[in-house]
Each structure stands twice: as C-alpha cells, then as structure tokens.
Amino acid sequence: MKKLAQLLESKQVSSEEVAQKYLNRIKEKDSEINAFITVDEDGVLQQARAADQRRAQGSPLSKWDGIPIAIKDNISTQGLLTSCASKFLSNYKPVFDATVVSKLKQAGLPIIGKTNLDEFAMGSSTEYSTYGATCNPHDIERVSGGSSGGSAAAVAAEMIPWALGTDTGGSIRQPASFCGVVGLKPTYGRVSRFGVVALAPSLDHVGPLAKSVEDVAILFSLLAGSDPGDSTSAQIGPFAVPSWDGSVVKGLKIGVPEEFFSTGLNSEVEQAVRNSLKMLEEQGATLIPISLASNAYAIDTYLTIVTAEASSSLARFDGIRYGERVDAEDTNTMYAKSRAAGFGTEVKRRIMLGTYVLSASQYEAYYEQAQKVRTIIKQEVSEALKQVDVIITPTTPTPAFKIGEKRDPLELYLSDLYTAIANLSGVPALSLPCGTTSAGLPMGVQVMGDYFSEELILQVGSLIEQGVGGGVSGD
Ligand code: GLN
C-alpha cells in the first residue's frame, strides 16, 4: 500500500482514478466471483474526489487518504445497505457508522461497497448467503471460505486492495487461507465492535484482510484503539506499524502443538507449514514441541457458546425493531412468521440449538460446562505462551473445498478446528499464505501470540512471507 500512497502523494495518480480502476475490475470479475453484495459506485467516486481535493489543498487526512476499501456486510455503514446476507435485513440501511467505519472515514478511505458473507456470519464457506455463494478466485468451482469469503475473494481477485472482515471462530483467517491472502484476528478488545452486527459477543472480532502482512499491519493500525461505544474494548494505546528488519527471529521460541498436525490434516498443508517452520529455524528460531490437548474440545465448546449467544443476539430481529415484518393476527404470531420467513436454515438451526443449551433443564449440562471448558482452554493457551513466544499451526486442515461438497453442517464446523481456539481464548492470530498445492490452491499458516502481541506475530508473519514467496508487495 506504501507504493500506492506514494503515487497519490506525488499526484502521479488521483484517488478518483484509483477508485475507477477498482470499479472496472469489479465489473470485469465480480459476475464470476460474487464477492460484493453492494457496490457503491457513486459514493466511492464522490469520496475519492473529496480525497483528491484534500490532497490538492495539501491537507490529506492520513497517508492512506483516498485508498478505497471494502467492508463486510455485517458492519454498519450509514445509509448503505447492511444486509448480513440475510433476507431479513434486505432493506436495512443503518443510520450510523460502526466505529471501525468512522475510523476509516477519518483516515480518508473511500468505501467501495459491502462484501458477501454467510448469513449473519454463521458459516465457513459463504454458501449460506441469500445473495448466493462467493467463488474462490483461484478455482471458481471452490468455496472462498467463510464467513468473510466476500472480503477475502475481493482482495485475492484484486477488486480492492484491502477489506474488513469479522472473525468469531475463524471467519477472517479461514477465508484468507482459502483465497491466498493475509488476515488478522486481533486480540479480543483491541478493535471496537460497536456497530458490528453481533453473532456471539464474547467471541466476535473485527480485523483486516489484505495481500501482504505489511498492508494488514497498516490497516490494523487504523482500526486499533479503545472505544467508549464498546464496553469490552481494551484500554490500550494505538498500534504503530513496525519496521520489518527481521531481527525478531534470533532466539524466537516457536511452539509447535503436535495435536494440530495429526489425523485429518491434508499432507500438502502439513508439508507447507513444516517448511515455514524449518525456514524460521534456519534463521535462528527454536522450535519447541508443545501440547494444546484441550483443542480436542474447542469445536464442541465453541459451538455451544456460539449458538447460545447467537440465540440471544438475534432476538432483536423481530420484525418491529429490525427486519422485514410479516403481518399476523397477534404480536407473537407476527414475530414467529417474520422470523420464519426472514432467517435461513443455518440461522434457524443455531437459534434452536442455542435456545436449547440455554434452557433451564439443559443449561448446566451444556452452556455451563462449555464455559468451564473454555476456561481450561484459555489457561492452557496462556501456560503455553509462557514457554514460547508464538505458536504456529496450519490455519485450516485442508485447502478450499468444492462448492456444495460439504452438505453436513458438522463437516463444515470442522473447518474451524485450528482457529476457534484463538476466539475462545482471545489471543491474536494471523493467517498468511505458505504455498500452493499441486492443484494450485493456496494454503495458510497461522501464527498466534500472547494478548496484545500483534506486533510480534506480524513480524513473524512477515518473515514467513519473505521466505515463502519473496514477499508479496500488495499494491
Ligand atoms: N465458521 C464458524 C461458524 O460457522 C465461524 C464463523 C465466524 O467466525 N463468524 O460459526
């Protein structure tokens, strides 16, 4: 992004030309990929012209003023459809911006549009969208991953240089891995969720996706910071983009949890991740075998908590405060009919499961147990991070699968086998490309670190990036 910023600064290109270039690219590619729900052509050109004017007057809002961005469609954008890929919100135009969107606007980033997702961010393939699936730009018969599949695919297909996603169990990192881009799930509390449509507030995160580690770091620096609008926001200072001199590798202790390299892991993914580890070792890092045995319970724990919180979060969609109303003879019937008509199958499944695990007779057996196991998982991650600086694993067990291939929801839930642990514990986690399969599909490696150690995991990611592909320079 530094190159593009430089071109804008030296007035070799205008923001309007940049926006037009991406709009043209969207026109050329998106009928095939379906990454966007809304493209705001007039809006982005208008914002780009305003950025050009600011530069002409010598007062850009930031170095990145005038570089466009795409926003996942579960993040509120004032006056711009925020559908969550649900029929229920197909007419919903928020009257306010999410904090992250305000921050981007304050830095001068024109918003090009809203990207596709699984309905209410529930899914791992962006197939559960009322607007149809987003295809993987590397093979359009395959999924883009989910739920931030639209954002990952838009970046991968160069329809936009960077984008925002959300991650509750892996929804930034898994699609980043499937589409061959970089995605960061920050530490819980480091980026505000005010104005982001909640799936499960104790697990939800907002984060950046881009083509290079550096671009992800730059976008993260625009997003991070405490926010009185989000009561879970951490009181911690801004994030400054580090320099990438590679010095962190000397003496770096890398934890390698062998449980993440066992049955179910695709052999090409395993090889690629082990190659990245070897490369870091050759540069001076030490690989330390560790155990994260409780990860065996991560998916069950995650699903119990995510469904419980979703059943409560989605109660607001009642046809009165939000959502398309189906009129009926009395209020309760109206609620039931509106919700039955507005929500898709996966959303209904999760609301029912979540209501069940929270019900008086089942609460102790499921929800309470899950909270206890979550504590054990959290403790195990914290203990491991006392012995090592970072933990490196594959991001997903397999590369992108075929659209329609996974019909059983349980199979889809397993996509988050290696990612949900960072949501349950709240530690930051980065996914970046670590090679391609013999069939040409991208594979991802995940770098996790201690709370608020984004700088370190980005530095380590940058080393892997340089080793694997000679560095991807973004735009
Ligand atoms: N794939 C996970 C799920 O279906 C995660 C979703 C997410 O992170 N938003 O719940």
Coordinates of C-alpha atoms and ligand atoms in Angstrom, one line a residue:
M1 CA 0.0 0.0 0.0
K2 CA 3.0 2.2 0.5
K3 CA 3.6 2.3 -3.2
L4 CA 0.0 3.4 -3.9
A5 CA 0.2 6.0 -1.2
Q6 CA 3.4 7.3 -2.7
L7 CA 1.7 7.6 -6.2
L8 CA -1.2 9.5 -4.6
E9 CA 1.1 11.8 -2.7
S10 CA 3.2 12.6 -5.7
K11 CA 0.0 13.2 -7.7
Q12 CA 1.0 10.6 -10.3
V13 CA -2.5 9.2 -9.9
S14 CA -5.6 10.6 -8.4
S15 CA -7.9 8.8 -5.9
E16 CA -10.7 9.0 -8.5
E17 CA -8.5 7.1 -11.0
V18 CA -7.7 4.5 -8.3
A19 CA -11.4 4.1 -7.4
Q20 CA -12.3 3.9 -11.1
K21 CA -9.7 1.2 -11.6
Y22 CA -11.1 -1.0 -8.9
L23 CA -14.7 -0.3 -10.1
N24 CA -13.7 -1.5 -13.5
R25 CA -12.0 -4.6 -12.1
I26 CA -15.2 -5.4 -10.1
K27 CA -17.2 -5.0 -13.3
E28 CA -14.9 -7.4 -15.1
K29 CA -14.5 -10.0 -12.3
D30 CA -17.4 -10.0 -9.9
S31 CA -20.1 -11.5 -12.1
E32 CA -18.0 -14.7 -11.8
I33 CA -16.8 -14.4 -8.2
N34 CA -19.8 -12.7 -6.5
A35 CA -17.8 -11.1 -3.7
F36 CA -19.9 -8.0 -3.4
I37 CA -23.5 -7.5 -2.2
T38 CA -23.4 -3.8 -2.8
V39 CA -21.0 -1.7 -5.0
D40 CA -21.4 2.0 -4.2
E41 CA -20.1 3.4 -7.4
D42 CA -21.4 7.0 -6.9
G43 CA -20.4 7.0 -3.2
V44 CA -16.9 5.8 -3.8
L45 CA -16.2 8.3 -6.6
Q46 CA -17.6 11.1 -4.6
Q47 CA -15.4 10.2 -1.6
A48 CA -12.4 9.8 -3.9
R49 CA -12.9 13.2 -5.4
A50 CA -13.1 14.7 -1.9
A51 CA -9.8 13.0 -1.1
D52 CA -8.2 14.5 -4.3
Q53 CA -9.4 17.9 -3.2
R54 CA -7.8 17.4 0.3
R55 CA -4.5 16.4 -1.3
A56 CA -4.7 19.4 -3.7
Q57 CA -5.0 21.6 -0.7
G58 CA -2.1 19.9 1.0
S59 CA -4.2 18.5 3.8
P60 CA -4.8 14.8 3.4
L61 CA -6.4 13.1 6.4
S62 CA -3.7 10.4 6.5
K63 CA -1.1 8.8 4.3
W64 CA -3.7 6.4 3.1
D65 CA -6.3 9.1 2.2
G66 CA -8.1 8.2 -1.0
I67 CA -7.2 4.4 -1.0
P68 CA -10.6 2.6 -1.2
I69 CA -11.7 -0.3 1.0
A70 CA -14.5 -2.9 1.1
I71 CA -16.5 -3.7 4.2
K72 CA -18.1 -7.0 5.2
D73 CA -21.8 -6.6 5.1
N74 CA -22.4 -7.2 8.8
I75 CA -20.6 -4.0 9.7
S76 CA -22.9 -0.9 9.8
T77 CA -22.4 1.7 7.2
Q78 CA -24.6 4.8 7.4
G79 CA -27.1 4.9 4.6
L80 CA -25.6 1.9 2.8
L81 CA -27.3 -1.5 2.9
T82 CA -26.1 -3.7 5.7
S83 CA -27.9 -6.9 5.0
C84 CA -25.8 -9.5 6.8
A85 CA -26.5 -11.6 3.7
S86 CA -30.0 -12.2 5.2
K87 CA -33.3 -11.9 3.6
F88 CA -34.4 -10.4 6.9
L89 CA -32.3 -7.3 6.5
S90 CA -32.6 -6.9 2.8
N91 CA -33.8 -3.4 3.2
Y92 CA -31.7 -2.3 6.3
K93 CA -29.8 0.9 5.9
P94 CA -28.2 1.8 9.2
V95 CA -28.5 5.4 10.5
F96 CA -24.9 5.3 11.9
D97 CA -21.5 4.0 11.1
A98 CA -19.7 1.3 13.1
T99 CA -16.7 2.7 15.0
V100 CA -14.3 0.9 12.6
V101 CA -16.1 2.5 9.6
S102 CA -15.9 6.0 11.2
K103 CA -12.2 5.4 11.8
L104 CA -11.6 4.5 8.2
K105 CA -13.5 7.6 7.1
Q106 CA -11.5 9.7 9.4
A107 CA -8.4 8.4 7.7
G108 CA -9.9 9.3 4.3
L109 CA -10.6 5.8 2.9
P110 CA -13.4 5.8 0.4
I111 CA -15.8 2.8 0.8
I112 CA -16.3 0.9 -2.4
G113 CA -19.0 -1.4 -1.2
K114 CA -20.1 -4.2 1.0
T115 CA -18.9 -7.8 0.8
N116 CA -20.7 -11.1 0.9
L117 CA -20.8 -13.5 3.9
D118 CA -22.6 -16.4 5.3
E119 CA -25.9 -15.2 6.7
F120 CA -25.2 -13.4 10.0
A121 CA -21.6 -14.7 9.7
M122 CA -22.7 -18.2 10.5
G123 CA -20.7 -20.5 8.3
S124 CA -17.3 -21.5 6.8
S125 CA -17.9 -21.2 3.0
T126 CA -20.0 -18.2 2.2
E127 CA -22.5 -20.6 0.7
Y128 CA -25.2 -19.7 3.3
S129 CA -25.8 -16.3 1.8
T130 CA -29.1 -15.1 0.5
Y131 CA -27.1 -13.5 -2.3
G132 CA -25.5 -16.8 -3.5
A133 CA -22.1 -18.2 -2.8
T134 CA -18.8 -16.3 -3.3
C135 CA -16.5 -18.4 -5.5
N136 CA -12.8 -18.8 -4.9
P137 CA -10.8 -16.7 -7.4
H138 CA -8.2 -19.5 -7.7
D139 CA -10.8 -22.0 -8.8
I140 CA -14.4 -20.8 -9.2
E141 CA -15.8 -24.3 -8.5
R142 CA -14.4 -24.0 -5.0
V143 CA -15.6 -22.0 -2.0
S144 CA -14.0 -18.8 -0.9
G145 CA -14.2 -19.9 2.8
G146 CA -16.3 -18.1 5.3
S147 CA -17.8 -16.2 6.7
S148 CA -15.7 -13.3 5.4
G149 CA -15.5 -15.0 2.0
G150 CA -16.5 -11.9 0.1
S151 CA -13.8 -9.8 1.6
A152 CA -11.1 -12.5 1.1
A153 CA -12.1 -13.2 -2.5
A154 CA -12.4 -9.5 -3.4
V155 CA -8.8 -8.9 -2.1
A156 CA -7.5 -12.1 -3.8
A157 CA -9.1 -11.1 -7.2
E158 CA -7.7 -7.6 -6.8
M159 CA -11.1 -6.0 -6.9
I160 CA -10.0 -4.0 -3.8
P161 CA -6.6 -3.6 -2.1
W162 CA -7.9 -4.3 1.4
A163 CA -11.1 -5.1 3.3
L164 CA -12.6 -5.6 6.7
G165 CA -13.8 -8.9 8.0
T166 CA -15.1 -10.4 11.2
D167 CA -14.0 -13.5 13.0
T168 CA -16.0 -15.4 15.6
G169 CA -14.5 -18.8 15.1
G170 CA -12.1 -18.4 12.2
S171 CA -14.1 -16.2 9.7
I172 CA -11.2 -13.9 8.8
R173 CA -8.4 -16.5 8.8
Q174 CA -10.1 -19.4 7.1
P175 CA -11.2 -17.5 4.0
A176 CA -7.8 -15.7 4.0
S177 CA -6.2 -19.1 3.9
F178 CA -8.5 -20.5 1.2
C179 CA -8.1 -17.4 -1.0
G180 CA -4.3 -16.9 -0.5
V181 CA -4.4 -13.6 1.3
V182 CA -3.4 -12.3 4.7
G183 CA -5.9 -11.9 7.6
L184 CA -5.6 -10.9 11.2
K185 CA -7.9 -11.6 14.1
P186 CA -6.7 -9.1 16.7
T187 CA -6.7 -9.6 20.5
Y188 CA -10.2 -9.6 21.9
G189 CA -11.0 -6.0 22.8
R190 CA -8.3 -4.3 20.7
V191 CA -10.7 -3.3 17.8
S192 CA -14.1 -1.9 18.6
R193 CA -17.2 -3.9 17.7
F194 CA -19.6 -1.0 18.1
G195 CA -22.0 -1.1 15.1
V196 CA -21.0 -4.6 14.1
V197 CA -24.0 -6.9 14.0
A198 CA -23.4 -9.4 16.8
L199 CA -23.1 -13.1 16.3
A200 CA -21.6 -14.1 19.7
P201 CA -20.3 -11.0 21.5
S202 CA -17.8 -13.0 23.7
L203 CA -16.1 -14.4 20.6
D204 CA -16.7 -11.7 17.9
H205 CA -13.7 -9.7 16.5
V206 CA -13.2 -7.3 13.6
G207 CA -10.0 -7.3 11.6
P208 CA -8.2 -6.6 8.4
L209 CA -7.6 -8.6 5.2
A210 CA -5.0 -7.6 2.5
K211 CA -2.4 -9.1 0.2
S212 CA 0.6 -8.6 2.4
V213 CA 1.5 -8.7 6.0
E214 CA 2.5 -5.0 5.9
D215 CA -0.8 -3.9 4.4
V216 CA -2.7 -5.9 7.1
A217 CA -0.5 -4.1 9.7
I218 CA -1.2 -0.7 8.2
L219 CA -5.0 -1.3 8.2
F220 CA -4.8 -2.7 11.7
S221 CA -3.1 0.5 12.8
L222 CA -6.2 2.4 11.6
L223 CA -8.6 0.2 13.4
A224 CA -7.0 -0.5 16.8
G225 CA -7.9 1.6 19.9
S226 CA -10.3 1.8 22.7
D227 CA -13.8 2.9 22.2
P228 CA -16.3 4.0 24.8
G229 CA -19.0 2.6 22.5
D230 CA -17.8 -1.0 23.1
S231 CA -17.8 -1.9 26.8
T232 CA -15.4 -4.8 26.1
S233 CA -12.8 -2.6 24.4
A234 CA -9.4 -2.7 26.0
Q235 CA -7.6 0.4 27.4
I236 CA -4.5 0.1 25.4
G237 CA -2.7 2.6 23.2
P238 CA -2.6 2.8 19.4
F239 CA -0.8 0.3 17.2
A240 CA 2.2 1.5 15.3
V241 CA 3.3 -0.3 12.1
P242 CA 6.7 -1.9 12.9
S243 CA 9.8 -1.9 10.7
W244 CA 10.4 -5.3 9.1
D245 CA 14.1 -5.8 9.8
G246 CA 13.7 -9.5 10.7
S247 CA 15.6 -9.2 14.0
V248 CA 12.8 -10.9 16.0
V249 CA 13.8 -14.3 14.6
K250 CA 17.0 -14.6 16.7
G251 CA 16.2 -16.6 19.7
L252 CA 12.5 -16.7 18.9
K253 CA 10.8 -19.6 20.6
I254 CA 8.1 -21.1 18.4
G255 CA 5.6 -23.5 20.0
V256 CA 4.5 -26.3 17.7
P257 CA 1.4 -28.1 19.1
E258 CA 1.6 -31.6 17.7
E259 CA -2.1 -32.1 18.1
F260 CA -2.5 -29.7 15.2
F261 CA -0.5 -31.9 12.9
S262 CA -2.4 -35.2 13.3
T263 CA -5.1 -37.1 11.5
G264 CA -7.4 -35.1 9.3
L265 CA -4.6 -32.7 8.2
N266 CA -4.0 -32.6 4.5
S267 CA -0.5 -33.8 3.7
E268 CA 0.4 -30.9 1.4
V269 CA -0.8 -28.4 4.0
E270 CA 1.3 -30.2 6.6
Q271 CA 4.4 -30.1 4.4
A272 CA 3.9 -26.4 3.6
V273 CA 3.6 -25.4 7.3
R274 CA 6.5 -27.6 8.3
N275 CA 8.6 -25.9 5.5
S276 CA 7.8 -22.5 7.0
L277 CA 8.8 -23.7 10.4
K278 CA 12.1 -25.1 9.1
M279 CA 12.8 -21.9 7.4
L280 CA 12.3 -19.9 10.6
E281 CA 14.5 -22.4 12.4
E282 CA 17.3 -22.0 9.9
Q283 CA 17.2 -18.3 10.5
G284 CA 17.7 -18.7 14.3
A285 CA 14.4 -19.6 15.8
T286 CA 13.9 -22.6 18.1
L287 CA 11.1 -25.0 17.6
I288 CA 9.6 -26.3 20.8
P289 CA 7.0 -29.1 20.8
I290 CA 4.1 -28.1 23.0
S291 CA 0.7 -29.7 23.8
L292 CA -2.6 -28.0 23.4
A293 CA -4.6 -31.1 24.2
S294 CA -7.8 -29.2 25.1
N295 CA -8.1 -28.1 21.5
A296 CA -9.9 -31.5 21.1
Y297 CA -12.8 -29.9 22.8
A298 CA -12.6 -26.5 21.1
I299 CA -15.2 -27.1 18.4
D300 CA -17.8 -28.5 20.8
T301 CA -17.2 -25.7 23.2
Y302 CA -17.2 -23.1 20.5
L303 CA -20.5 -24.4 19.1
T304 CA -22.2 -24.5 22.4
I305 CA -21.2 -20.9 23.2
V306 CA -21.7 -19.5 19.7
T307 CA -25.2 -20.9 19.4
A308 CA -26.2 -19.8 22.9
E309 CA -25.0 -16.2 22.3
A310 CA -26.5 -16.2 18.8
S311 CA -29.9 -17.1 20.0
S312 CA -29.8 -14.2 22.3
S313 CA -28.1 -11.7 19.9
L314 CA -30.6 -12.5 17.2
A315 CA -33.6 -11.9 19.4
R316 CA -33.6 -8.3 18.3
F317 CA -34.7 -9.3 14.8
D318 CA -38.4 -9.4 15.5
G319 CA -40.0 -7.5 12.6
I320 CA -40.5 -4.5 14.8
R321 CA -37.2 -3.0 15.7
Y322 CA -35.3 -4.7 12.8
G323 CA -36.2 -6.9 9.9
E324 CA -38.9 -7.5 7.4
R325 CA -42.3 -7.9 9.0
V326 CA -44.9 -10.5 8.1
D327 CA -48.2 -9.2 9.5
A328 CA -50.3 -11.5 11.5
E329 CA -53.4 -11.5 13.8
D330 CA -51.3 -11.1 17.0
T331 CA -47.9 -10.0 18.1
N332 CA -46.4 -13.4 18.9
T333 CA -47.6 -14.9 15.6
M334 CA -46.2 -11.8 13.8
Y335 CA -42.8 -12.5 15.5
A336 CA -42.9 -16.1 14.6
K337 CA -43.9 -15.6 11.0
S338 CA -41.4 -12.8 10.4
R339 CA -38.5 -14.8 11.8
A340 CA -39.6 -18.0 9.9
A341 CA -39.7 -16.1 6.7
G342 CA -36.6 -13.9 7.2
F343 CA -34.0 -16.4 8.5
G344 CA -32.2 -19.1 6.5
T345 CA -31.8 -22.7 7.6
E346 CA -28.4 -22.4 9.3
V347 CA -29.5 -19.4 11.3
K348 CA -32.7 -21.2 12.4
R349 CA -30.6 -24.3 13.4
R350 CA -28.3 -22.2 15.5
I351 CA -31.1 -20.3 17.2
M352 CA -32.9 -23.5 18.1
L353 CA -29.7 -25.2 19.3
G354 CA -28.7 -22.1 21.3
T355 CA -32.1 -21.8 22.9
Y356 CA -31.9 -25.4 23.9
V357 CA -28.5 -25.2 25.5
L358 CA -29.7 -22.2 27.5
S359 CA -33.0 -23.7 28.6
A360 CA -33.5 -24.2 32.3
S361 CA -33.3 -28.0 32.1
Q362 CA -30.2 -28.1 29.9
Y363 CA -28.2 -25.1 31.0
E364 CA -25.9 -26.9 33.4
A365 CA -25.3 -29.8 31.1
Y366 CA -24.3 -27.7 28.1
Y367 CA -23.7 -23.9 28.5
E368 CA -22.2 -24.0 32.0
Q369 CA -20.0 -27.0 31.0
A370 CA -18.8 -25.2 27.9
Q371 CA -17.9 -22.1 29.9
K372 CA -15.8 -24.3 32.2
V373 CA -14.0 -26.0 29.3
R374 CA -13.4 -22.6 27.8
T375 CA -11.6 -21.6 30.9
I376 CA -9.4 -24.7 30.7
I377 CA -8.6 -23.9 27.0
K378 CA -7.8 -20.4 27.9
Q379 CA -5.5 -21.5 30.8
E380 CA -3.7 -24.0 28.5
V381 CA -3.1 -21.3 25.8
S382 CA -1.8 -18.9 28.5
E383 CA 0.5 -21.5 30.0
A384 CA 1.9 -22.4 26.6
L385 CA 2.6 -18.8 25.8
K386 CA 4.7 -18.6 29.0
Q387 CA 7.1 -21.2 27.5
V388 CA 7.1 -19.9 23.9
D389 CA 6.8 -16.5 22.1
V390 CA 4.4 -17.6 19.4
I391 CA 2.5 -20.7 18.4
I392 CA 2.5 -21.8 14.7
T393 CA -0.1 -24.2 13.2
P394 CA -1.9 -24.7 9.9
T395 CA -4.8 -22.3 9.5
T396 CA -7.2 -25.0 8.2
P397 CA -6.9 -28.8 7.9
T398 CA -7.5 -28.7 4.1
P399 CA -7.3 -26.2 1.2
A400 CA -10.6 -24.8 -0.3
F401 CA -13.2 -27.5 -0.9
K402 CA -15.8 -27.6 -3.7
I403 CA -19.0 -25.6 -3.6
G404 CA -21.7 -27.9 -2.5
E405 CA -19.3 -30.6 -1.3
K406 CA -20.0 -30.3 2.4
R407 CA -23.7 -30.9 2.9
D408 CA -23.4 -32.0 6.6
P409 CA -23.2 -28.9 8.8
L410 CA -20.9 -30.9 11.2
E411 CA -18.4 -31.3 8.5
L412 CA -18.4 -27.5 7.8
Y413 CA -18.0 -26.8 11.6
L414 CA -14.7 -28.8 11.5
S415 CA -13.2 -26.1 9.2
D416 CA -12.6 -24.1 12.3
L417 CA -10.6 -26.9 14.1
Y418 CA -7.4 -24.9 14.3
T419 CA -8.9 -21.3 14.5
A420 CA -11.6 -21.4 17.2
I421 CA -9.1 -21.7 20.0
A422 CA -7.9 -18.1 19.4
N423 CA -11.5 -16.9 19.7
L424 CA -12.2 -18.9 22.8
S425 CA -9.0 -17.6 24.5
G426 CA -9.0 -14.1 22.9
V427 CA -5.3 -14.2 21.8
P428 CA -4.4 -12.6 18.4
A429 CA -3.9 -14.9 15.4
L430 CA -2.7 -14.2 11.9
S431 CA -3.1 -16.3 8.8
L432 CA -0.9 -15.9 5.8
P433 CA -0.2 -17.9 2.6
C434 CA 2.6 -20.5 2.9
G435 CA 2.4 -22.1 -0.5
T436 CA 0.1 -23.7 -3.1
T437 CA -1.0 -27.3 -3.5
S438 CA 0.0 -29.3 -6.6
A439 CA -3.5 -28.3 -7.9
G440 CA -2.7 -24.6 -7.5
L441 CA -4.8 -23.9 -4.4
P442 CA -3.5 -21.6 -1.7
M443 CA -2.6 -22.9 1.8
G444 CA -2.3 -20.9 5.0
V445 CA -0.2 -20.9 8.1
Q446 CA -1.4 -19.5 11.4
V447 CA 0.7 -17.5 13.9
M448 CA -0.8 -17.0 17.4
G449 CA 0.8 -15.0 20.1
D450 CA 0.1 -13.7 23.6
Y451 CA -2.6 -11.0 24.3
F452 CA -1.7 -7.7 22.5
S453 CA 1.3 -9.2 20.8
E454 CA 0.1 -8.2 17.3
E455 CA 3.4 -6.6 16.5
L456 CA 5.3 -9.8 17.2
I457 CA 3.0 -12.1 15.2
L458 CA 3.0 -9.7 12.3
Q459 CA 6.8 -9.6 12.4
V460 CA 7.0 -13.4 12.4
G461 CA 4.4 -13.5 9.6
S462 CA 6.5 -11.1 7.5
L463 CA 9.5 -13.5 7.9
I464 CA 7.4 -16.4 6.6
E465 CA 6.1 -14.2 3.8
Q466 CA 9.6 -13.3 2.6
G467 CA 10.8 -16.9 2.9
V468 CA 7.8 -18.4 1.1
G469 CA 7.2 -16.1 -1.7
G470 CA 9.9 -13.5 -1.6
G471 CA 7.3 -11.1 -0.1
V472 CA 4.1 -10.0 -1.7
S473 CA 4.1 -6.3 -2.2
G474 CA 0.3 -5.6 -2.1
D475 CA -0.5 -2.6 -4.3
Ligands
GLN1 N1 -17.2 -21.0 10.8 C1 -17.6 -20.6 12.1 C2 -19.1 -20.7 12.3 O1 -19.7 -21.2 11.5 C3 -17.1 -19.3 12.4 C4 -17.9 -18.2 11.9 C5 -17.3 -16.8 12.2 O2 -16.1 -16.8 12.6 N2 -18.1 -15.8 12.0 O3 -19.6 -20.4 13.3

